[in-house]
Every structure is written in C-alpha cells, then in structure tokens.
Amino acid sequence: MKESRRETRAISLRKDVSAGPTGAHFEALFFLVATERYAIRMSDVEAVRPFTDYASVPGAPAYIRGVAHLEGEILSLLDLALLFGTSAQGITDLRRAIVIGKSPQRLAVLATEVEEIARVLCETIRPSPSAVVTGRAWSEGVI
C-alpha cells in the first residue's frame, strides 16, 4: 500500500523514542506560532490540516479567530498568540490547523509551522506562569 505525502512526512518527523530516556513520558507535537514554540500531547491531536479560509464570529473572544470547515465539521479556530498575549501574527502567517479534542468539543489550534513529534519527560514540565484563561486550564506547564 502506498503511503500518502502526509503520512511520509509524519513518519519522518517522528523521533526514535525507543532509544530515549526512561521514566514517565508522552509524545507531543511541537509547533510554532510566530516565534513561540508550543507542544500538544499527541493523544489529543486528531489531525494537522492546511489552513486557508475561515469566517469570523462577531462577539467571540479575540483569541477565537473564527470558525472553519475542517474534517467535515465547523471548528473554532484558537490563536495561542492572542490567548497567551505573546506576539500576534497576521492571519495569513498561520498556515496550519491542528485539530484537537473529541467530537463534539473539537477545535483547531492555528500554527505557523509544525516542527516535530518528540518524547517529553513528565518531570521536565514546570508550572505555567498564567495557564488559566476565563476559568479554564489551557496549559499543563512549560517544558
């Protein structure tokens, strides 16, 4: 069976985790939003899709860029730069949508670039300085 380009790229980005350190760990997808580097647990990632078009939602919080039709659903588009108050990017610089969560609560996190899939040791995670926005925890911590 022939692999798709996306599958080939995903395999090439995957680090060899068998040779890594032991201990409690998880695999994470690392990505950029402007110059900031973020990671999401792979167990939460459903897909990574090209991001091209969206519709804004009047009255939504600033960090919700709008909604888009992805994966056959209408998903909210979360902009982490606006959520965490880091350097904001123009919407045209956000080229990837990382689909996370399970239906019906799925959403898409916008990213400038997807970097790699790598192992993260749980012991390396430090508390996040401001992980709560509008009463909901958005971060496990800082690596």
Coordinates of N, CA and C in Angstrom, one line a residue:
M1 N 0.8 -1.2 0.0 CA 0.0 0.0 0.0 C 0.9 1.2 0.0
K2 N 0.6 2.2 -0.9 CA 1.4 3.4 -1.0 C 1.0 4.4 0.1
E3 N 2.0 5.0 0.8 CA 1.8 6.0 1.8 C 1.5 7.4 1.2
S4 N 0.7 8.1 1.8 CA 0.4 9.5 1.3 C 1.6 10.4 1.7
R5 N 1.7 11.6 1.1 CA 2.8 12.5 1.4 C 2.7 12.9 2.9
R6 N 1.5 13.1 3.4 CA 1.3 13.5 4.8 C 1.8 12.4 5.7
E7 N 1.5 11.1 5.4 CA 2.0 10.0 6.3 C 3.5 9.9 6.2
T8 N 4.1 10.1 5.0 CA 5.5 10.0 4.9 C 6.2 11.1 5.7
R9 N 5.6 12.3 5.7 CA 6.1 13.4 6.4 C 6.0 13.2 7.9
A10 N 4.9 12.7 8.4 CA 4.6 12.4 9.8 C 5.7 11.4 10.3
I11 N 5.9 10.4 9.5 CA 6.9 9.3 9.9 C 8.3 9.9 10.0
S12 N 8.6 10.8 9.0 CA 10.0 11.4 9.0 C 10.1 12.4 10.2
L13 N 9.1 13.0 10.7 CA 9.2 13.9 11.8 C 9.2 13.2 13.1
R14 N 8.8 12.0 13.2 CA 8.7 11.2 14.4 C 10.2 10.9 14.8
K15 N 10.5 11.2 16.1 CA 11.8 10.8 16.7 C 11.8 9.4 17.1
D16 N 13.0 8.8 17.1 CA 13.2 7.4 17.6 C 13.0 7.4 19.1
V17 N 11.9 7.0 19.6 CA 11.6 7.1 21.1 C 12.2 5.9 21.8
S18 N 12.5 4.8 21.1 CA 13.0 3.6 21.8 C 14.4 3.8 22.4
A19 N 15.2 4.7 21.9 CA 16.5 5.0 22.4 C 16.5 6.1 23.4
G20 N 15.4 6.7 23.7 CA 15.4 7.8 24.7 C 15.4 7.4 26.1
P21 N 15.4 8.4 27.0 CA 15.4 8.1 28.4 C 14.2 7.4 28.9
T22 N 14.4 6.7 30.1 CA 13.2 6.0 30.7 C 12.5 7.0 31.6
G23 N 11.4 6.5 32.1 CA 10.6 7.4 33.1 C 9.3 7.7 32.4
A24 N 8.4 8.3 33.2 CA 7.1 8.7 32.7 C 7.2 9.8 31.6
H25 N 6.6 9.5 30.5 CA 6.8 10.4 29.4 C 5.5 10.3 28.5
F26 N 5.5 11.2 27.5 CA 4.4 11.2 26.5 C 5.0 11.8 25.2
E27 N 4.4 11.5 24.1 CA 4.8 12.1 22.8 C 4.0 13.3 22.6
A28 N 4.6 14.3 22.1 CA 4.0 15.6 21.8 C 4.3 16.1 20.4
L29 N 3.4 16.9 19.9 CA 3.6 17.5 18.6 C 4.0 18.9 18.9
F30 N 5.2 19.3 18.4 CA 5.8 20.6 18.6 C 5.5 21.5 17.4
F31 N 5.1 22.7 17.7 CA 4.8 23.6 16.6 C 5.1 25.1 17.0
L32 N 5.1 26.0 16.0 CA 5.4 27.4 16.2 C 4.2 28.2 15.9
V33 N 4.0 29.3 16.7 CA 3.1 30.3 16.4 C 4.0 31.6 16.5
A34 N 4.2 32.2 15.4 CA 5.2 33.3 15.3 C 6.6 32.7 15.7
T35 N 7.2 33.3 16.8 CA 8.5 32.8 17.2 C 8.3 31.9 18.5
E36 N 7.1 31.7 19.0 CA 6.9 31.0 20.2 C 6.7 29.5 19.9
R37 N 7.3 28.6 20.7 CA 7.2 27.2 20.4 C 6.3 26.6 21.5
Y38 N 5.3 25.7 21.0 CA 4.3 25.1 21.8 C 4.4 23.6 21.5
A39 N 3.7 22.8 22.4 CA 3.6 21.4 22.2 C 2.2 21.0 22.7
I40 N 1.6 20.0 22.0 CA 0.3 19.4 22.4 C 0.6 17.9 22.5
R41 N 0.0 17.3 23.5 CA 0.1 15.8 23.6 C -0.5 15.2 22.3
M42 N 0.3 14.2 21.8 CA -0.2 13.5 20.6 C -1.5 12.8 20.8
S43 N -1.8 12.4 22.0 CA -3.0 11.7 22.3 C -4.2 12.6 22.1
D44 N -4.0 14.0 22.1 CA -5.1 14.9 21.9 C -5.2 15.4 20.5
V45 N -4.2 15.1 19.7 CA -4.1 15.6 18.3 C -4.9 14.6 17.4
E46 N -5.9 15.1 16.7 CA -6.6 14.3 15.7 C -6.0 14.4 14.3
A47 N -5.6 15.6 13.9 CA -5.1 15.8 12.6 C -4.4 17.1 12.5
V48 N -3.6 17.3 11.4 CA -3.0 18.6 11.1 C -3.4 18.8 9.6
R49 N -4.0 20.0 9.4 CA -4.6 20.3 8.1 C -4.0 21.6 7.7
P50 N -4.0 21.8 6.3 CA -3.6 23.2 5.8 C -4.8 24.1 6.2
F51 N -4.4 25.3 6.6 CA -5.4 26.3 6.9 C -5.5 27.4 5.9
T52 N -6.6 27.6 5.3 CA -6.7 28.6 4.2 C -7.9 29.6 4.3
D53 N -9.0 29.1 4.9 CA -10.1 30.0 4.9 C -10.9 29.9 6.2
Y54 N -11.5 31.0 6.6 CA -12.3 31.0 7.8 C -13.3 32.1 7.8
A55 N -14.3 32.0 8.7 CA -15.3 33.1 8.9 C -15.1 33.6 10.3
S56 N -15.1 34.9 10.5 CA -15.0 35.5 11.8 C -16.4 35.4 12.5
V57 N -16.3 35.4 13.9 CA -17.6 35.2 14.6 C -17.7 36.5 15.5
P58 N -18.7 37.4 15.2 CA -18.9 38.6 16.0 C -19.1 38.3 17.4
G59 N -18.5 39.0 18.3 CA -18.7 38.9 19.7 C -17.9 37.8 20.4
A60 N -17.1 37.0 19.6 CA -16.3 36.0 20.2 C -15.0 36.6 20.8
P61 N -14.4 35.9 21.8 CA -13.2 36.4 22.4 C -12.1 36.6 21.3
A62 N -11.2 37.5 21.5 CA -10.2 37.9 20.5 C -9.4 36.6 20.1
Y63 N -9.1 35.7 21.1 CA -8.3 34.6 20.8 C -9.0 33.5 19.9
I64 N -10.3 33.6 19.7 CA -11.0 32.8 18.8 C -11.0 33.6 17.5
R65 N -10.2 33.2 16.5 CA -10.1 33.9 15.2 C -11.3 33.7 14.4
G66 N -12.1 32.7 14.6 CA -13.3 32.5 13.9 C -13.6 31.0 13.8
V67 N -14.3 30.6 12.7 CA -14.6 29.2 12.5 C -14.2 28.8 11.1
A68 N -14.0 27.5 10.9 CA -13.6 27.0 9.6 C -14.2 25.6 9.4
H69 N -14.4 25.3 8.2 CA -14.9 23.9 7.8 C -13.7 23.0 7.6
L70 N -13.5 22.2 8.6 CA -12.4 21.2 8.6 C -12.9 19.8 9.0
E71 N -12.4 18.8 8.3 CA -12.8 17.5 8.7 C -14.3 17.2 8.6
G72 N -15.0 18.0 7.8 CA -16.4 17.8 7.7 C -17.2 18.4 8.8
E73 N -16.6 19.2 9.7 CA -17.2 19.9 10.8 C -16.9 21.4 10.8
I74 N -17.7 22.2 11.5 CA -17.3 23.6 11.7 C -16.6 23.6 13.0
L75 N -15.3 24.0 13.0 CA -14.5 24.1 14.2 C -14.1 25.5 14.5
S76 N -14.0 25.8 15.8 CA -13.5 27.1 16.3 C -12.0 27.1 16.1
L77 N -11.4 28.3 15.7 CA -10.0 28.4 15.5 C -9.4 29.2 16.6
L78 N -8.5 28.5 17.4 CA -7.9 29.1 18.5 C -6.5 29.7 18.2
D79 N -6.3 30.9 18.5 CA -5.0 31.6 18.2 C -4.2 31.7 19.5
L80 N -3.2 30.9 19.8 CA -2.5 30.9 21.0 C -1.7 32.2 21.3
A81 N -1.3 32.9 20.3 CA -0.6 34.2 20.5 C -1.5 35.2 21.1
L82 N -2.8 35.2 20.7 CA -3.7 36.1 21.3 C -4.2 35.6 22.7
L83 N -4.3 34.3 22.8 CA -4.7 33.7 24.1 C -3.7 34.0 25.2
F84 N -2.4 33.8 24.9 CA -1.4 34.0 25.9 C -0.8 35.4 25.9
G85 N -1.2 36.2 25.0 CA -0.7 37.6 25.0 C 0.7 37.7 24.5
T86 N 1.2 36.8 23.6 CA 2.5 36.9 23.0 C 2.4 37.6 21.7
S87 N 3.5 37.7 20.9 CA 3.5 38.4 19.7 C 2.4 37.9 18.7
A88 N 1.5 38.8 18.4 CA 0.4 38.4 17.5 C 0.9 38.3 16.0
Q89 N 0.4 37.4 15.3 CA 0.7 37.1 13.9 C -0.5 37.6 13.0
G90 N -0.1 37.9 11.8 CA -1.2 38.2 10.8 C -1.8 36.8 10.5
I91 N -3.1 36.8 10.2 CA -3.8 35.6 10.0 C -3.2 34.8 8.8
T92 N -2.6 35.5 7.8 CA -2.0 34.9 6.7 C -0.8 34.1 7.0
D93 N -0.1 34.4 8.1 CA 1.1 33.7 8.6 C 0.7 32.4 9.3
L94 N -0.5 32.2 9.6 CA -0.9 30.9 10.3 C -1.4 30.0 9.2
R95 N -0.5 29.0 8.9 CA -0.8 28.1 7.8 C -1.3 26.7 8.1
R96 N -1.3 26.4 9.3 CA -1.7 25.0 9.7 C -2.8 25.1 10.8
A97 N -3.7 24.1 10.8 CA -4.7 24.0 11.8 C -4.5 22.6 12.4
I98 N -4.2 22.6 13.7 CA -4.0 21.3 14.4 C -5.3 21.0 15.1
V99 N -6.0 20.0 14.6 CA -7.3 19.6 15.2 C -7.1 18.8 16.4
I100 N -7.7 19.3 17.5 CA -7.6 18.6 18.8 C -8.9 18.3 19.4
G101 N -8.9 17.3 20.3 CA -10.2 17.0 21.1 C -11.0 16.0 20.4
K102 N -12.1 15.6 21.1 CA -13.0 14.6 20.6 C -14.4 15.3 20.3
S103 N -15.1 14.8 19.3 CA -16.4 15.4 19.0 C -17.3 15.3 20.2
P104 N -18.1 16.2 20.5 CA -18.4 17.4 19.8 C -17.6 18.6 20.2
Q105 N -16.5 18.4 21.0 CA -15.8 19.5 21.6 C -14.4 19.7 20.9
R106 N -14.4 19.4 19.6 CA -13.1 19.5 18.9 C -12.9 21.0 18.5
L107 N -11.7 21.4 18.4 CA -11.3 22.7 17.9 C -10.0 22.7 17.1
A108 N -9.6 23.7 16.5 CA -8.4 23.8 15.8 C -7.5 24.9 16.3
V109 N -6.2 24.5 16.6 CA -5.2 25.4 17.1 C -4.4 25.9 15.9
L110 N -4.3 27.2 15.6 CA -3.6 27.7 14.5 C -2.1 27.7 14.7
A111 N -1.3 27.3 13.7 CA 0.1 27.3 13.9 C 0.8 27.9 12.6
T112 N 1.9 28.5 12.8 CA 2.7 29.0 11.7 C 3.4 27.8 11.0
E113 N 3.9 26.9 11.8 CA 4.7 25.8 11.3 C 4.6 24.6 12.3
V114 N 4.5 23.4 11.8 CA 4.6 22.2 12.6 C 6.0 21.7 12.5
E115 N 6.7 21.5 13.7 CA 8.1 21.1 13.7 C 8.3 19.6 13.8
E116 N 7.9 19.0 14.8 CA 8.3 17.6 15.1 C 7.3 16.9 16.1
I117 N 7.5 15.6 16.1 CA 6.8 14.8 17.2 C 8.0 14.2 18.0
A118 N 8.0 14.5 19.3 CA 9.1 14.0 20.2 C 8.6 13.6 21.5
R119 N 9.4 12.9 22.2 CA 9.1 12.4 23.6 C 9.4 13.6 24.6
V120 N 8.5 13.7 25.6 CA 8.6 14.7 26.6 C 8.6 13.9 27.9
L121 N 9.6 14.1 28.8 CA 9.6 13.5 30.1 C 8.7 14.3 31.0
C122 N 7.8 13.7 31.7 CA 6.8 14.4 32.6 C 7.6 15.3 33.6
E123 N 8.7 14.8 34.1 CA 9.5 15.5 35.1 C 10.1 16.8 34.6
T124 N 10.1 17.0 33.3 CA 10.7 18.3 32.8 C 9.6 19.4 32.7
I125 N 8.4 19.1 33.0 CA 7.3 20.1 32.9 C 7.3 20.9 34.1
R126 N 7.4 22.3 34.0 CA 7.3 23.2 35.1 C 6.0 23.9 35.1
P127 N 5.5 24.4 36.2 CA 4.2 25.1 36.2 C 4.2 26.3 35.3
S128 N 3.1 26.5 34.6 CA 3.0 27.6 33.7 C 2.6 28.9 34.5
P129 N 3.2 30.0 34.1 CA 3.0 31.3 34.8 C 1.5 31.7 34.8
S130 N 0.9 31.6 33.7 CA -0.5 32.1 33.6 C -1.3 31.1 32.7
A131 N -1.6 30.0 33.2 CA -2.2 28.9 32.5 C -3.7 28.9 32.4
V132 N -4.4 29.9 33.1 CA -5.8 29.8 33.2 C -6.4 31.1 32.5
V133 N -7.3 30.8 31.5 CA -7.9 31.9 30.8 C -9.4 31.7 31.0
T134 N -10.1 32.7 31.4 CA -11.6 32.6 31.6 C -12.0 31.3 32.3
G135 N -11.3 30.9 33.4 CA -11.7 29.8 34.2 C -11.3 28.5 33.7
R136 N -10.7 28.3 32.6 CA -10.4 27.0 32.0 C -8.9 26.9 31.9
A137 N -8.3 25.7 32.3 CA -6.9 25.5 32.2 C -6.5 25.2 30.8
W138 N -5.6 26.0 30.2 CA -5.2 25.8 28.8 C -3.8 25.3 28.7
S139 N -3.1 25.0 29.8 CA -1.8 24.6 29.8 C -1.4 23.7 30.9
E140 N -0.7 22.6 30.7 CA -0.2 21.8 31.7 C 1.1 22.4 32.4
G141 N 1.8 23.2 31.6 CA 3.0 23.8 32.1 C 4.0 24.1 31.0
V142 N 5.2 24.4 31.4 CA 6.3 24.8 30.5 C 7.4 23.8 30.5
I143 N 7.9 23.4 29.3 CA 8.9 22.4 29.2 C 10.3 23.2 29.2

